[in-house]
PDB file of N, CA and C in Angstrom:
ATOM      1  N   MET A   8     -64.821  36.533   2.368  1.00 52.00           N
ATOM      2  CA  MET A   8     -65.306  35.471   1.518  1.00 52.00           C
ATOM      3  C   MET A   8     -64.157  34.894   0.757  1.00 52.00           C
ATOM      4  N   VAL A   9     -63.910  33.537   0.546  1.00 62.00           N
ATOM      5  CA  VAL A   9     -62.918  32.914  -0.299  1.00 62.00           C
ATOM      6  C   VAL A   9     -63.815  32.667  -1.540  1.00 62.00           C
ATOM      7  N   GLU A  10     -63.162  32.937  -2.876  1.00 69.00           N
ATOM      8  CA  GLU A  10     -63.877  32.792  -4.005  1.00 69.00           C
ATOM      9  C   GLU A  10     -63.562  31.229  -4.543  1.00 69.00           C
ATOM     10  N   VAL A  11     -64.747  30.617  -4.907  1.00 69.00           N
ATOM     11  CA  VAL A  11     -64.447  29.345  -5.745  1.00 69.00           C
ATOM     12  C   VAL A  11     -64.019  29.366  -6.848  1.00 69.00           C
ATOM     13  N   VAL A  12     -62.815  28.908  -7.021  1.00 66.00           N
ATOM     14  CA  VAL A  12     -62.200  28.962  -8.538  1.00 66.00           C
ATOM     15  C   VAL A  12     -62.081  27.489  -9.024  1.00 66.00           C
ATOM     16  N   SER A  13     -61.663  27.544 -10.456  1.00 73.00           N
ATOM     17  CA  SER A  13     -61.523  26.112 -11.102  1.00 73.00           C
ATOM     18  C   SER A  13     -60.312  25.485 -10.401  1.00 73.00           C
ATOM     19  N   LEU A  14     -60.406  23.853 -10.339  1.00 66.00           N
ATOM     20  CA  LEU A  14     -59.510  23.342 -10.036  1.00 66.00           C
ATOM     21  C   LEU A  14     -58.130  23.629 -10.768  1.00 66.00           C
ATOM     22  N   GLY A  15     -57.069  23.990  -9.896  1.00 70.00           N
ATOM     23  CA  GLY A  15     -55.663  24.178 -10.197  1.00 70.00           C
ATOM     24  C   GLY A  15     -55.296  25.588 -10.268  1.00 70.00           C
ATOM     25  N   ASP A  16     -56.505  26.175 -10.111  1.00 69.00           N
ATOM     26  CA  ASP A  16     -56.252  27.812  -9.807  1.00 69.00           C
ATOM     27  C   ASP A  16     -56.375  28.422  -8.461  1.00 69.00           C
ATOM     28  N   GLY A  17     -56.131  27.609  -7.540  1.00 66.00           N
ATOM     29  CA  GLY A  17     -56.284  27.875  -6.057  1.00 66.00           C
ATOM     30  C   GLY A  17     -54.791  28.167  -5.495  1.00 66.00           C
ATOM     31  N   SER A  18     -54.789  27.782  -4.251  1.00 71.00           N
ATOM     32  CA  SER A  18     -53.406  27.762  -3.641  1.00 71.00           C
ATOM     33  C   SER A  18     -52.673  26.831  -3.890  1.00 71.00           C
ATOM     34  N   LEU A  19     -51.451  27.242  -4.057  1.00 77.00           N
ATOM     35  CA  LEU A  19     -50.336  26.215  -4.465  1.00 77.00           C
ATOM     36  C   LEU A  19     -49.340  25.722  -3.115  1.00 77.00           C
ATOM     37  N   VAL A  20     -50.072  25.699  -1.863  1.00 85.00           N
ATOM     38  CA  VAL A  20     -49.328  25.233  -0.740  1.00 85.00           C
ATOM     39  C   VAL A  20     -49.601  24.161  -0.849  1.00 85.00           C
ATOM     40  N   SER A  21     -48.657  22.960  -0.203  1.00 91.00           N
ATOM     41  CA  SER A  21     -48.872  21.517  -0.094  1.00 91.00           C
ATOM     42  C   SER A  21     -49.538  21.300   1.185  1.00 91.00           C
ATOM     43  N   PRO A  22     -50.737  20.219   1.079  1.00 94.00           N
ATOM     44  CA  PRO A  22     -51.374  20.080   2.339  1.00 94.00           C
ATOM     45  C   PRO A  22     -50.468  19.153   3.194  1.00 94.00           C
ATOM     46  N   THR A  23     -50.593  19.050   4.382  1.00 96.00           N
ATOM     47  CA  THR A  23     -49.976  18.019   5.340  1.00 96.00           C
ATOM     48  C   THR A  23     -50.997  16.924   5.828  1.00 96.00           C
ATOM     49  N   HIS A  24     -52.141  17.399   5.549  1.00 97.00           N
ATOM     50  CA  HIS A  24     -53.153  16.096   5.963  1.00 97.00           C
ATOM     51  C   HIS A  24     -54.394  16.295   4.971  1.00 97.00           C
ATOM     52  N   ARG A  25     -54.923  14.956   4.567  1.00 97.00           N
ATOM     53  CA  ARG A  25     -55.938  14.966   3.697  1.00 97.00           C
ATOM     54  C   ARG A  25     -57.035  14.206   4.361  1.00 97.00           C
ATOM     55  N   LEU A  26     -58.301  14.755   3.810  1.00 97.00           N
ATOM     56  CA  LEU A  26     -59.623  14.274   4.274  1.00 97.00           C
ATOM     57  C   LEU A  26     -60.561  13.915   2.986  1.00 97.00           C
ATOM     58  N   ASP A  27     -61.183  12.952   2.788  1.00 97.00           N
ATOM     59  CA  ASP A  27     -61.956  12.742   1.624  1.00 97.00           C
ATOM     60  C   ASP A  27     -63.388  12.140   2.025  1.00 97.00           C
ATOM     61  N   VAL A  28     -64.253  13.410   1.919  1.00 98.00           N
ATOM     62  CA  VAL A  28     -65.565  12.933   2.382  1.00 98.00           C
ATOM     63  C   VAL A  28     -66.294  13.187   1.275  1.00 98.00           C
ATOM     64  N   ILE A  29     -66.024  12.714  -0.124  1.00 97.00           N
ATOM     65  CA  ILE A  29     -66.731  12.347  -1.258  1.00 97.00           C
ATOM     66  C   ILE A  29     -67.822  11.577  -0.907  1.00 97.00           C
ATOM     67  N   GLY A  30     -69.147  11.779  -1.475  1.00 97.00           N
ATOM     68  CA  GLY A  30     -69.961  10.811  -1.143  1.00 97.00           C
ATOM     69  C   GLY A  30     -70.904  10.811   0.131  1.00 97.00           C
ATOM     70  N   PHE A  31     -70.424  11.957   0.841  1.00 97.00           N
ATOM     71  CA  PHE A  31     -70.958  12.026   2.328  1.00 97.00           C
ATOM     72  C   PHE A  31     -71.745  13.642   2.304  1.00 97.00           C
ATOM     73  N   PHE A  32     -72.891  13.590   2.892  1.00 95.00           N
ATOM     74  CA  PHE A  32     -73.515  14.911   2.864  1.00 95.00           C
ATOM     75  C   PHE A  32     -73.594  15.350   4.401  1.00 95.00           C
ATOM     76  N   CYS A  33     -73.982  16.340   4.619  1.00 92.00           N
ATOM     77  CA  CYS A  33     -74.264  17.387   5.734  1.00 92.00           C
ATOM     78  C   CYS A  33     -74.994  16.399   6.874  1.00 92.00           C
ATOM     79  N   PRO A  34     -74.433  16.306   8.075  1.00 94.00           N
ATOM     80  CA  PRO A  34     -73.204  17.157   8.711  1.00 94.00           C
ATOM     81  C   PRO A  34     -71.865  16.419   8.690  1.00 94.00           C
ATOM     82  N   VAL A  35     -71.809  15.280   7.840  1.00 97.00           N
ATOM     83  CA  VAL A  35     -70.450  14.334   7.743  1.00 97.00           C
ATOM     84  C   VAL A  35     -69.352  15.309   7.569  1.00 97.00           C
ATOM     85  N   PRO A  36     -69.396  16.112   6.421  1.00 97.00           N
ATOM     86  CA  PRO A  36     -67.885  16.748   5.985  1.00 97.00           C
ATOM     87  C   PRO A  36     -67.704  17.600   6.825  1.00 97.00           C
ATOM     88  N   VAL A  37     -68.281  18.409   7.360  1.00 96.00           N
ATOM     89  CA  VAL A  37     -67.985  19.486   8.359  1.00 96.00           C
ATOM     90  C   VAL A  37     -67.456  18.929   9.937  1.00 96.00           C
ATOM     91  N   ALA A  38     -68.331  17.936  10.189  1.00 96.00           N
ATOM     92  CA  ALA A  38     -68.034  17.210  11.301  1.00 96.00           C
ATOM     93  C   ALA A  38     -66.519  16.385  11.216  1.00 96.00           C
ATOM     94  N   GLU A  39     -66.155  15.963  10.259  1.00 97.00           N
ATOM     95  CA  GLU A  39     -64.972  14.925  10.139  1.00 97.00           C
ATOM     96  C   GLU A  39     -63.934  16.093   9.946  1.00 97.00           C
ATOM     97  N   ALA A  40     -64.203  17.122   9.521  1.00 97.00           N
ATOM     98  CA  ALA A  40     -63.228  18.511   8.952  1.00 97.00           C
ATOM     99  C   ALA A  40     -62.968  19.029  10.409  1.00 97.00           C
ATOM    100  N   LYS A  41     -63.882  19.143  11.289  1.00 95.00           N
ATOM    101  CA  LYS A  41     -63.506  19.732  12.591  1.00 95.00           C
ATOM    102  C   LYS A  41     -62.843  18.745  13.333  1.00 95.00           C
ATOM    103  N   LYS A  42     -63.425  17.518  13.377  1.00 96.00           N
ATOM    104  CA  LYS A  42     -62.518  16.403  13.901  1.00 96.00           C
ATOM    105  C   LYS A  42     -60.902  16.372  13.659  1.00 96.00           C
ATOM    106  N   ALA A  43     -60.522  16.532  12.348  1.00 97.00           N
ATOM    107  CA  ALA A  43     -59.450  16.388  11.866  1.00 97.00           C
ATOM    108  C   ALA A  43     -58.418  17.616  12.248  1.00 97.00           C
ATOM    109  N   LEU A  44     -59.240  18.731  12.242  1.00 96.00           N
ATOM    110  CA  LEU A  44     -58.630  20.010  12.674  1.00 96.00           C
ATOM    111  C   LEU A  44     -58.178  20.387  14.146  1.00 96.00           C
ATOM    112  N   SER A  45     -58.937  19.446  14.735  1.00 94.00           N
ATOM    113  CA  SER A  45     -58.701  19.580  16.201  1.00 94.00           C
ATOM    114  C   SER A  45     -57.512  18.785  16.632  1.00 94.00           C
ATOM    115  N   ASN A  46     -56.948  17.654  15.929  1.00 95.00           N
ATOM    116  CA  ASN A  46     -55.852  16.996  16.186  1.00 95.00           C
ATOM    117  C   ASN A  46     -54.727  17.632  15.301  1.00 95.00           C
ATOM    118  N   MET A  47     -54.689  18.682  14.674  1.00 96.00           N
ATOM    119  CA  MET A  47     -53.707  19.353  13.855  1.00 96.00           C
ATOM    120  C   MET A  47     -52.941  20.446  14.744  1.00 96.00           C
ATOM    121  N   ASN A  48     -51.839  20.751  14.193  1.00 96.00           N
ATOM    122  CA  ASN A  48     -50.799  21.766  15.160  1.00 96.00           C
ATOM    123  C   ASN A  48     -50.864  23.067  14.206  1.00 96.00           C
ATOM    124  N   ALA A  49     -50.549  24.214  14.551  1.00 95.00           N
ATOM    125  CA  ALA A  49     -50.463  25.432  13.991  1.00 95.00           C
ATOM    126  C   ALA A  49     -49.461  25.156  12.925  1.00 95.00           C
ATOM    127  N   GLY A  50     -50.017  25.887  11.516  1.00 95.00           N
ATOM    128  CA  GLY A  50     -49.028  25.645  10.314  1.00 95.00           C
ATOM    129  C   GLY A  50     -49.345  24.429   9.483  1.00 95.00           C
ATOM    130  N   GLN A  51     -50.051  23.548   9.779  1.00 96.00           N
ATOM    131  CA  GLN A  51     -50.407  22.582   9.164  1.00 96.00           C
ATOM    132  C   GLN A  51     -51.746  22.860   8.377  1.00 96.00           C
ATOM    133  N   ILE A  52     -51.635  22.060   7.200  1.00 95.00           N
ATOM    134  CA  ILE A  52     -52.770  22.562   6.397  1.00 95.00           C
ATOM    135  C   ILE A  52     -53.580  21.115   6.015  1.00 95.00           C
ATOM    136  N   LEU A  53     -55.003  21.301   5.990  1.00 97.00           N
ATOM    137  CA  LEU A  53     -55.888  20.112   5.707  1.00 97.00           C
ATOM    138  C   LEU A  53     -56.471  20.374   4.275  1.00 97.00           C
ATOM    139  N   GLU A  54     -56.636  19.262   3.480  1.00 96.00           N
ATOM    140  CA  GLU A  54     -57.004  19.373   2.307  1.00 96.00           C
ATOM    141  C   GLU A  54     -58.266  18.585   2.269  1.00 96.00           C
ATOM    142  N   VAL A  55     -59.403  18.977   1.985  1.00 97.00           N
ATOM    143  CA  VAL A  55     -60.730  18.385   2.203  1.00 97.00           C
ATOM    144  C   VAL A  55     -61.245  18.205   0.947  1.00 97.00           C
ATOM    145  N   TRP A  56     -61.712  16.986   0.543  1.00 97.00           N
ATOM    146  CA  TRP A  56     -62.240  16.808  -0.892  1.00 97.00           C
ATOM    147  C   TRP A  56     -63.690  16.512  -0.390  1.00 97.00           C
ATOM    148  N   ALA A  57     -64.871  17.213  -1.113  1.00 97.00           N
ATOM    149  CA  ALA A  57     -66.235  16.761  -0.755  1.00 97.00           C
ATOM    150  C   ALA A  57     -66.899  17.172  -2.176  1.00 97.00           C
ATOM    151  N   ASP A  58     -68.256  16.488  -2.010  1.00 97.00           N
ATOM    152  CA  ASP A  58     -69.020  16.763  -3.295  1.00 97.00           C
ATOM    153  C   ASP A  58     -70.341  17.239  -2.783  1.00 97.00           C
ATOM    154  N   ASP A  59     -70.406  17.690  -1.536  1.00 97.00           N
ATOM    155  CA  ASP A  59     -71.728  18.107  -1.151  1.00 97.00           C
ATOM    156  C   ASP A  59     -71.911  19.509  -1.262  1.00 97.00           C
ATOM    157  N   PRO A  60     -72.611  20.309  -2.134  1.00 94.00           N
ATOM    158  CA  PRO A  60     -72.710  21.531  -2.513  1.00 94.00           C
ATOM    159  C   PRO A  60     -72.943  22.470  -1.154  1.00 94.00           C
ATOM    160  N   GLU A  61     -73.349  21.990   0.037  1.00 95.00           N
ATOM    161  CA  GLU A  61     -73.406  22.712   1.212  1.00 95.00           C
ATOM    162  C   GLU A  61     -72.185  23.170   1.848  1.00 95.00           C
ATOM    163  N   THR A  62     -70.985  22.237   1.444  1.00 96.00           N
ATOM    164  CA  THR A  62     -69.900  22.590   2.096  1.00 96.00           C
ATOM    165  C   THR A  62     -69.504  23.929   1.544  1.00 96.00           C
ATOM    166  N   VAL A  63     -69.875  24.382   0.554  1.00 94.00           N
ATOM    167  CA  VAL A  63     -69.101  25.813   0.168  1.00 94.00           C
ATOM    168  C   VAL A  63     -69.660  26.952   0.937  1.00 94.00           C
ATOM    169  N   HIS A  64     -70.898  26.544   1.812  1.00 93.00           N
ATOM    170  CA  HIS A  64     -71.238  27.407   3.047  1.00 93.00           C
ATOM    171  C   HIS A  64     -70.762  27.006   4.452  1.00 93.00           C
ATOM    172  N   ASP A  65     -70.919  25.865   4.539  1.00 94.00           N
ATOM    173  CA  ASP A  65     -70.658  25.335   5.607  1.00 94.00           C
ATOM    174  C   ASP A  65     -69.056  25.269   6.154  1.00 94.00           C
ATOM    175  N   MET A  66     -68.119  25.192   5.332  1.00 95.00           N
ATOM    176  CA  MET A  66     -66.782  24.962   5.589  1.00 95.00           C
ATOM    177  C   MET A  66     -66.433  26.414   6.313  1.00 95.00           C
ATOM    178  N   PRO A  67     -66.721  27.425   5.464  1.00 92.00           N
ATOM    179  CA  PRO A  67     -66.295  28.859   6.045  1.00 92.00           C
ATOM    180  C   PRO A  67     -67.087  29.194   7.331  1.00 92.00           C
ATOM    181  N   LEU A  68     -68.134  28.625   7.648  1.00 92.00           N
ATOM    182  CA  LEU A  68     -68.778  28.982   9.017  1.00 92.00           C
ATOM    183  C   LEU A  68     -67.851  28.032   9.981  1.00 92.00           C
ATOM    184  N   LEU A  69     -67.331  26.793   9.743  1.00 91.00           N
ATOM    185  CA  LEU A  69     -66.462  26.128  10.535  1.00 91.00           C
ATOM    186  C   LEU A  69     -65.383  26.934  10.940  1.00 91.00           C
ATOM    187  N   VAL A  70     -64.580  27.270  10.108  1.00 90.00           N
ATOM    188  CA  VAL A  70     -63.434  27.967  10.211  1.00 90.00           C
ATOM    189  C   VAL A  70     -63.615  29.502  11.030  1.00 90.00           C
ATOM    190  N   THR A  71     -64.666  30.276  10.658  1.00 85.00           N
ATOM    191  CA  THR A  71     -65.061  31.384  11.685  1.00 85.00           C
ATOM    192  C   THR A  71     -65.163  31.134  12.995  1.00 85.00           C
ATOM    193  N   ARG A  72     -65.321  29.720  13.254  1.00 84.00           N
ATOM    194  CA  ARG A  72     -65.593  29.349  14.728  1.00 84.00           C
ATOM    195  C   ARG A  72     -64.331  28.907  15.366  1.00 84.00           C
ATOM    196  N   GLY A  73     -63.232  28.376  14.562  1.00 80.00           N
ATOM    197  CA  GLY A  73     -62.159  28.096  15.252  1.00 80.00           C
ATOM    198  C   GLY A  73     -60.800  28.928  14.823  1.00 80.00           C
ATOM    199  N   LYS A  74     -59.488  28.536  15.074  1.00 87.00           N
ATOM    200  CA  LYS A  74     -58.416  29.464  14.814  1.00 87.00           C
ATOM    201  C   LYS A  74     -57.803  28.580  13.498  1.00 87.00           C
ATOM    202  N   ASN A  75     -58.769  28.995  12.414  1.00 94.00           N
ATOM    203  CA  ASN A  75     -58.033  28.253  11.088  1.00 94.00           C
ATOM    204  C   ASN A  75     -58.456  29.275  10.075  1.00 94.00           C
ATOM    205  N   ILE A  76     -57.858  29.194   8.870  1.00 94.00           N
ATOM    206  CA  ILE A  76     -58.204  30.018   7.704  1.00 94.00           C
ATOM    207  C   ILE A  76     -58.404  29.137   6.660  1.00 94.00           C
ATOM    208  N   ILE A  77     -59.331  29.337   5.723  1.00 94.00           N
ATOM    209  CA  ILE A  77     -59.270  28.963   4.384  1.00 94.00           C
ATOM    210  C   ILE A  77     -58.522  29.415   3.449  1.00 94.00           C
ATOM    211  N   LEU A  78     -57.721  28.605   2.827  1.00 92.00           N
ATOM    212  CA  LEU A  78     -56.613  29.194   1.958  1.00 92.00           C
ATOM    213  C   LEU A  78     -57.248  29.138   0.471  1.00 92.00           C
ATOM    214  N   SER A  79     -57.904  28.142   0.080  1.00 91.00           N
ATOM    215  CA  SER A  79     -58.653  28.182  -1.041  1.00 91.00           C
ATOM    216  C   SER A  79     -59.693  27.171  -1.184  1.00 91.00           C
ATOM    217  N   ILE A  80     -60.598  27.463  -1.968  1.00 93.00           N
ATOM    218  CA  ILE A  80     -61.729  26.608  -2.480  1.00 93.00           C
ATOM    219  C   ILE A  80     -61.837  26.220  -4.032  1.00 93.00           C
ATOM    220  N   GLU A  81     -61.595  25.387  -4.276  1.00 93.00           N
ATOM    221  CA  GLU A  81     -61.615  24.810  -5.956  1.00 93.00           C
ATOM    222  C   GLU A  81     -62.576  23.800  -6.132  1.00 93.00           C
ATOM    223  N   GLU A  82     -63.130  24.172  -7.482  1.00 92.00           N
ATOM    224  CA  GLU A  82     -63.945  23.134  -7.922  1.00 92.00           C
ATOM    225  C   GLU A  82     -63.905  22.754  -9.327  1.00 92.00           C
ATOM    226  N   SER A  83     -64.311  21.179  -9.345  1.00 91.00           N
ATOM    227  CA  SER A  83     -64.029  20.532 -10.673  1.00 91.00           C
ATOM    228  C   SER A  83     -65.361  19.503 -10.802  1.00 91.00           C
ATOM    229  N   ALA A  84     -66.352  19.667 -11.879  1.00 92.00           N
ATOM    230  CA  ALA A  84     -67.133  18.677 -12.010  1.00 92.00           C
ATOM    231  C   ALA A  84     -67.885  18.329 -10.804  1.00 92.00           C
ATOM    232  N   GLY A  85     -68.120  19.450  -9.967  1.00 93.00           N
ATOM    233  CA  GLY A  85     -68.862  19.164  -8.775  1.00 93.00           C
ATOM    234  C   GLY A  85     -68.048  18.656  -7.630  1.00 93.00           C
ATOM    235  N   GLU A  86     -66.855  18.366  -7.507  1.00 95.00           N
ATOM    236  CA  GLU A  86     -65.958  18.118  -6.466  1.00 95.00           C
ATOM    237  C   GLU A  86     -65.360  19.390  -6.055  1.00 95.00           C
ATOM    238  N   LEU A  87     -65.410  19.534  -4.860  1.00 96.00           N
ATOM    239  CA  LEU A  87     -64.819  20.863  -4.109  1.00 96.00           C
ATOM    240  C   LEU A  87     -63.526  20.436  -3.291  1.00 96.00           C
ATOM    241  N   ARG A  88     -62.348  21.286  -3.349  1.00 95.00           N
ATOM    242  CA  ARG A  88     -61.272  21.144  -2.610  1.00 95.00           C
ATOM    243  C   ARG A  88     -61.038  22.371  -1.751  1.00 95.00           C
ATOM    244  N   PHE A  89     -60.983  21.834  -0.457  1.00 95.00           N
ATOM    245  CA  PHE A  89     -60.672  22.893   0.683  1.00 95.00           C
ATOM    246  C   PHE A  89     -59.305  22.905   1.005  1.00 95.00           C
ATOM    247  N   LEU A  90     -58.497  24.035   1.117  1.00 95.00           N
ATOM    248  CA  LEU A  90     -57.417  24.215   1.758  1.00 95.00           C
ATOM    249  C   LEU A  90     -57.548  25.043   2.853  1.00 95.00           C
ATOM    250  N   ILE A  91     -57.350  24.486   4.147  1.00 96.00           N
ATOM    251  CA  ILE A  91     -57.636  25.109   5.514  1.00 96.00           C
ATOM    252  C   ILE A  91     -56.433  25.004   6.458  1.00 96.00           C
ATOM    253  N   GLU A  92     -55.765  26.000   6.799  1.00 95.00           N
ATOM    254  CA  GLU A  92     -54.430  25.998   7.643  1.00 95.00           C
ATOM    255  C   GLU A  92     -55.059  26.270   9.008  1.00 95.00           C
ATOM    256  N   VAL A  93     -54.242  25.562   9.734  1.00 96.00           N
ATOM    257  CA  VAL A  93     -54.413  25.912  11.432  1.00 96.00           C
ATOM    258  C   VAL A  93     -53.578  27.056  11.588  1.00 96.00           C
ATOM    259  N   ILE A  94     -54.032  27.884  12.309  1.00 92.00           N
ATOM    260  CA  ILE A  94     -53.209  29.187  12.581  1.00 92.00           C
ATOM    261  C   ILE A  94     -52.959  29.267  13.992  1.00 92.00           C
ATOM    262  N   GLU A  95     -53.418  28.483  14.965  1.00 82.00           N
ATOM    263  CA  GLU A  95     -53.157  28.385  16.383  1.00 82.00           C
ATOM    264  C   GLU A  95     -53.542  27.155  16.873  1.00 82.00           C
TER     265      GLU A  95
END
C-alpha cells in the first residue's frame, strides 16, 4: 500500500501525461484514469489530480488490475495527486 503524504513529499519524477478530474466523483476519476493509461506506453507516467476521497481506495485497486504501479499519492487541502507509471 502506498502512503498518502503531504503535497511535495512524494515522488520527484516528472509526469508525461496529466489528467485533471477535480470536481468529478466515482466512477469518473477511475474510469478516466483507466482510459488514459490504456493509451500510454511502458515507462510513461500519468499524473492524476482528484478531489474525490474514494480515489485513495479506488486508484490502487485500478492499478492492481493492470500493468501499472503507483509511484506516489500526495494530498493538500483535499486534493489528491497520483503518479502512476505504466510498466508494460
